[in-house]
Coordinates of C-alpha atoms in Angstrom, one line a residue:
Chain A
X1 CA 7.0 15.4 2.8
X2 CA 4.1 14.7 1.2
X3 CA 0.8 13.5 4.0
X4 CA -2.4 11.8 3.0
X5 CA -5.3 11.9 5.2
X6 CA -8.6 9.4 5.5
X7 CA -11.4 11.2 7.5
X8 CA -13.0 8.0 8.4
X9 CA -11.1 5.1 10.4
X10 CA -14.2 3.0 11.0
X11 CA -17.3 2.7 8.6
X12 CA -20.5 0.9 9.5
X13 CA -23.6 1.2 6.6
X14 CA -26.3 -1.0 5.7
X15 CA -26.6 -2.9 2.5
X16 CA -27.8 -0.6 -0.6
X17 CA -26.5 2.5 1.2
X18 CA -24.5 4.7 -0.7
X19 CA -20.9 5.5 0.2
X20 CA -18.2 7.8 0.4
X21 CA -14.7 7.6 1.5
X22 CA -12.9 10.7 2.1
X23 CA -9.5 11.4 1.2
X24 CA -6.9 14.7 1.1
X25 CA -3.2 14.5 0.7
X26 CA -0.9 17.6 1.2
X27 CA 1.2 17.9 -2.2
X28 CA 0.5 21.2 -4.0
X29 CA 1.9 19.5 -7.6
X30 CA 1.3 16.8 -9.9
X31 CA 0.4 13.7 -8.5
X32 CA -1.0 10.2 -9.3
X33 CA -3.7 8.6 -6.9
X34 CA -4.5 5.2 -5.9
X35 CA -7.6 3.0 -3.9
X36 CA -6.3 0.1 -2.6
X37 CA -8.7 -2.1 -1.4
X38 CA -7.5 -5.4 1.2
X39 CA -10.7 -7.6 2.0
X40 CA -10.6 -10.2 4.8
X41 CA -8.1 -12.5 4.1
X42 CA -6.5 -11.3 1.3
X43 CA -3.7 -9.1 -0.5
X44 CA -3.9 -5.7 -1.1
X45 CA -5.2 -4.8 -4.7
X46 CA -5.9 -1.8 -7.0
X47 CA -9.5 -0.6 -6.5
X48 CA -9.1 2.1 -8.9
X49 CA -6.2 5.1 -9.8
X50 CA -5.8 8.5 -11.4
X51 CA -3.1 9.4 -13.1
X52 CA -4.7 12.3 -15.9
X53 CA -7.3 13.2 -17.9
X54 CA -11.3 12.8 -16.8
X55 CA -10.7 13.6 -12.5
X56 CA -13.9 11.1 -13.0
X57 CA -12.1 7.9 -12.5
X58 CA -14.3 4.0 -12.3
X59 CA -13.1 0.7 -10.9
X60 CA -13.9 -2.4 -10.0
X61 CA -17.1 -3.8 -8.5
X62 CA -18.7 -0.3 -9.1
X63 CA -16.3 2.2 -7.5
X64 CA -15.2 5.1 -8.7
X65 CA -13.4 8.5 -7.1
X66 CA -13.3 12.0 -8.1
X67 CA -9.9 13.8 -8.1
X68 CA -11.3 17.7 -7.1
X69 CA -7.6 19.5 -7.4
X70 CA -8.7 22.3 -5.3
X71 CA -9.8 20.6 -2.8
X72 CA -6.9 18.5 -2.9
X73 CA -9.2 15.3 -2.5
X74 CA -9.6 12.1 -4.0
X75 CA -12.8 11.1 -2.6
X76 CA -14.2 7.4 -3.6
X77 CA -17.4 6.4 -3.7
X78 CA -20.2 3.7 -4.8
X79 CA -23.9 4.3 -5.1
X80 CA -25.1 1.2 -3.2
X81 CA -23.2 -1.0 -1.1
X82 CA -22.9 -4.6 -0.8
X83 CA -21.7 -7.2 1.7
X84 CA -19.1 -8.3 0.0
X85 CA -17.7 -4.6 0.3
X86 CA -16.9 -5.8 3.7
X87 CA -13.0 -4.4 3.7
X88 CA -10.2 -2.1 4.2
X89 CA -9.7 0.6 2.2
X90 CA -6.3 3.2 1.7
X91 CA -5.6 6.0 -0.3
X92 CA -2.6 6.5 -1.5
X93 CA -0.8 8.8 -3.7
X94 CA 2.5 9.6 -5.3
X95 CA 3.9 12.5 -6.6
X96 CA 3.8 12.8 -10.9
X97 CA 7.0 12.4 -12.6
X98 CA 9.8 10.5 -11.0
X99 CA 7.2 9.5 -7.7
X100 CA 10.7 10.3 -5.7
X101 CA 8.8 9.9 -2.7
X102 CA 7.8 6.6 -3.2
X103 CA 3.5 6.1 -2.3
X104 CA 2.2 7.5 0.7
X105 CA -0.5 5.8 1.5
X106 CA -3.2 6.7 4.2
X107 CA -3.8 5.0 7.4
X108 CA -6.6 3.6 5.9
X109 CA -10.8 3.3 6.6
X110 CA -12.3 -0.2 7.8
X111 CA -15.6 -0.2 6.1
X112 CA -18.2 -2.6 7.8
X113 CA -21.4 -3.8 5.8
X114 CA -24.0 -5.0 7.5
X115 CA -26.5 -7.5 6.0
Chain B
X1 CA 1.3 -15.7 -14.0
X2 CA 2.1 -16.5 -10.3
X3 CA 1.7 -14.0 -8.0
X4 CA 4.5 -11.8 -5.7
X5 CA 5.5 -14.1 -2.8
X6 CA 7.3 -13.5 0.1
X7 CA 9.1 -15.8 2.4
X8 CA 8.8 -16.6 5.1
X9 CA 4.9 -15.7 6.6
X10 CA 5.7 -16.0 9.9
X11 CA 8.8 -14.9 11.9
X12 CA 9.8 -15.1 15.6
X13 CA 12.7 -13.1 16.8
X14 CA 13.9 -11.4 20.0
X15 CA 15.3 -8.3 20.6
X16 CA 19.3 -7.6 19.4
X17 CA 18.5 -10.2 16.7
X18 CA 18.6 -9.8 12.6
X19 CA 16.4 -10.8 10.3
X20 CA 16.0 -11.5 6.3
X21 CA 12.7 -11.2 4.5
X22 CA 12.5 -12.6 1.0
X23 CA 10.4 -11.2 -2.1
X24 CA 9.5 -12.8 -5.2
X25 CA 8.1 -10.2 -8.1
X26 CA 5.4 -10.8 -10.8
X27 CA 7.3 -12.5 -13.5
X28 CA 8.9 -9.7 -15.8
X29 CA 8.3 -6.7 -12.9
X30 CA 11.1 -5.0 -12.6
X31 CA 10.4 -2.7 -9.9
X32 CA 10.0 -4.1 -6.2
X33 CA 8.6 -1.6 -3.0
X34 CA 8.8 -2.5 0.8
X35 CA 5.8 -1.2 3.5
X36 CA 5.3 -1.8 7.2
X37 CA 2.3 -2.4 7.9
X38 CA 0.9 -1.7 11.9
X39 CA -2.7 -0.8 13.6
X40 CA -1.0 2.5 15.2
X41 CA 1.0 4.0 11.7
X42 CA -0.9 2.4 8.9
X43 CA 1.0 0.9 5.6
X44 CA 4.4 2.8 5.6
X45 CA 7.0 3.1 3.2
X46 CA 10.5 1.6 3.1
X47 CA 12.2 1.6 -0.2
X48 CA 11.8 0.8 -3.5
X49 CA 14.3 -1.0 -5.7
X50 CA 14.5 -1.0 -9.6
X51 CA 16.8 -2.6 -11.6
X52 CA 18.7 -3.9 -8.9
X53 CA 19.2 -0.2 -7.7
X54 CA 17.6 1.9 -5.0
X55 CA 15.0 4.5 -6.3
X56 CA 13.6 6.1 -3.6
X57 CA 13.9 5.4 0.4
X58 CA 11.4 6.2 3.4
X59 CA 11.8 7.7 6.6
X60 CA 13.1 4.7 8.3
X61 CA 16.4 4.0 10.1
X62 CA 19.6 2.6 9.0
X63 CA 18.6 -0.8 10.7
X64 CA 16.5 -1.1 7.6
X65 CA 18.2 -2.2 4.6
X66 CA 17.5 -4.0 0.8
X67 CA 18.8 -4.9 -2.0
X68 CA 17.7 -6.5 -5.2
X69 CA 18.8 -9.3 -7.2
X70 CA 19.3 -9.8 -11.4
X71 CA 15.9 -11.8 -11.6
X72 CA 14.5 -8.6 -9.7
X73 CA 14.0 -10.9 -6.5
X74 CA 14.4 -8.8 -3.5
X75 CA 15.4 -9.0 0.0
X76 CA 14.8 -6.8 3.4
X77 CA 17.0 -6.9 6.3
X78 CA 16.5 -5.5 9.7
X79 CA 19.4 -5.2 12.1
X80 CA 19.3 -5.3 16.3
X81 CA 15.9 -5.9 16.1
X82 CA 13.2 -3.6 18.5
X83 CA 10.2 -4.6 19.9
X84 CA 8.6 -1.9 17.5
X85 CA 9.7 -3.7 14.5
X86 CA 6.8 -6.4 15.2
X87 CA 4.7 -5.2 12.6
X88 CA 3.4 -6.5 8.7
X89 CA 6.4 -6.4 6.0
X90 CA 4.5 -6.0 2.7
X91 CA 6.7 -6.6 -0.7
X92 CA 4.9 -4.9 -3.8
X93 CA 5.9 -5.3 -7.4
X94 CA 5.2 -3.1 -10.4
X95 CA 6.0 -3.3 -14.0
X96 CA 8.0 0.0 -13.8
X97 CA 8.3 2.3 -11.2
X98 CA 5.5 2.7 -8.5
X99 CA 4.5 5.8 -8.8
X100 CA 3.8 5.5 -12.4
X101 CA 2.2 1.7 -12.6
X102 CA -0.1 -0.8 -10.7
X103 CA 1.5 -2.4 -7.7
X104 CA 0.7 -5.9 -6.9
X105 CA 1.0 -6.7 -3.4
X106 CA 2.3 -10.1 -1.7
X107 CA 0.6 -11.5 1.1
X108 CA 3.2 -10.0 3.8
X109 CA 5.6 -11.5 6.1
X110 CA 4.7 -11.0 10.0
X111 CA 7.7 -10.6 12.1
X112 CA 7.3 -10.6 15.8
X113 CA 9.8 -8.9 18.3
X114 CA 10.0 -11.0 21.8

C-alpha cells in the first residue's frame, strides 16, 4: 500500500517569510497529487493538484508545488507568507488510472503564522 | 450550488452501540468518499462509492460499512461501537471518481464513544 509522508507536523514562520512544505509518498508508478488546505473553522478544500504535464503546478492565494519524480516529492511552497495562511495543510495522493487505492493522504502539517 | 452536508454534526454513543452517518453530495457528483479523521492517524480512508456501487475500500474493519443511494446520497454505518471510533467522519464528493477529480469536502460528523 501506497504511504505519504509530511516532514513537518508543526510550522511556526513570520509574516513575509517564505515557505515550504515537504512531502514524499511511496508509489513507484503513475500518480495524481493533491494540497488540501483546512483553515480554522472550515472544510477541507483543494489548495492545488497534479495530475500531468508542467511538474510546476500554481494554486490559490499564491501556492504552488513541484512534483520532482525522482525524488518522489510533491513539495509546496509560497514565496511570502501571510496571516491568513494560518492553517492545516495535507498532501495527498492517489495512484493514476483507476486510483484503486482510493487517496492517501498525509497526516498533515499545522502551519502557524505569526503577525 | 449547495455544498456536501452531512448529518448529523454531533453524535454521542457508548460502547456495543450502532450508528448511521448521513451524506449529501454536490448536486450532480456522482462519486461519494468516506475518511476518519483523528490527532494520532491523520485523515484516513474508508471507502468510496460511485454509482451506488463500491469502488475502492480502506484498511478498516468489517464494523465499517456504506452504501449509496440513486440521488448519490450516501450513508456510513459503524457496528458495536469502540471507544477508538471517536474520531471526525468526513464525507467527500467528486464529479467522478476521486482519484481523477476535485473532491469537495463536508464539514464532518464527530462521533464520540462513551
Amino acid at each position: 500500500a501506497q504511504s505519504v509522508s509530511q516532514h513537518n507536523h508543526h510550522v511556526i514562520l513570520s509574516e513575509a517569510a517564505s515557505l515550504e512544505l515537504g512531502c514524499n509518498y511511496s508509489y513507484g508508478g503513475t500518480v495524481n497529487l493533491f494540497w488540501y488546505v483546512q483553515y480554522p473553522g472550515q472544510h477541507l478544500q483543494l489548495l492545488l493538484k497534479y495530475f500531468s504535464g508542467d511538474p510546476l503546478v500554481k494554486g490559490i492565494k499564491g501556492f504552488e508545488a513541484e512534483f520532482i519524480k525522482s525524488k518522489f516529492s510533491f513539495n509546496l511552497r509560497k514565496p511570502s507568507v501571510q496571516w491568513s495562511d494560518t492553517a492545516e495543510y495535507f498532501c495527498a495522493v492517489a495512484i493514476g488510472g483507476g486510483g484503486a487505492d482510493g487517496l492517501t493522504f498525509g497526516k498533515g502539517t499545522h502551519l502557524i503564522i505569526q503577525p | 450550488k449547495a455544498g456536501v452536508t452531512q448529518t448529523p454534526r454531533y453524535l454521542i454513543k457508548t460502547r456495543g452501540q450502532q450508528v448511521t452517518l448521513s451524506c449529501s453530495p454536490i448536486s450532480g457528483h456522482r462519486s461519494v468518499s468516506w475518511y476518519q479523521q483523528t490527532p494520532g492517524q491523520g485523515l484516513q480512508f474508508l471507502f468510496e462509492y460511485f454509482s451506488e456501487t463500491q469502488r475502492n475500500k480502506g484498511n478498516f474493519p468489517g464494523r465499517f460499512s456504506g452504501r449509496q443511494f440513486s440521488n448519490s446520497r450516501s450513508e456510513m454505518n459503524v457496528s458495536t461501537l469502540e471507544l477508538g471510533d471517536s474520531a471526525l467522519y468526513l464525507c467527500a464528493s467528486s464529479s467522478s471518481t476521486a482519484a481523477k477529480n476535485i473532491q469537495y469536502f463536508g464539514a464532518g460528523t464527530r462521533l464520540s464513544v462513551l
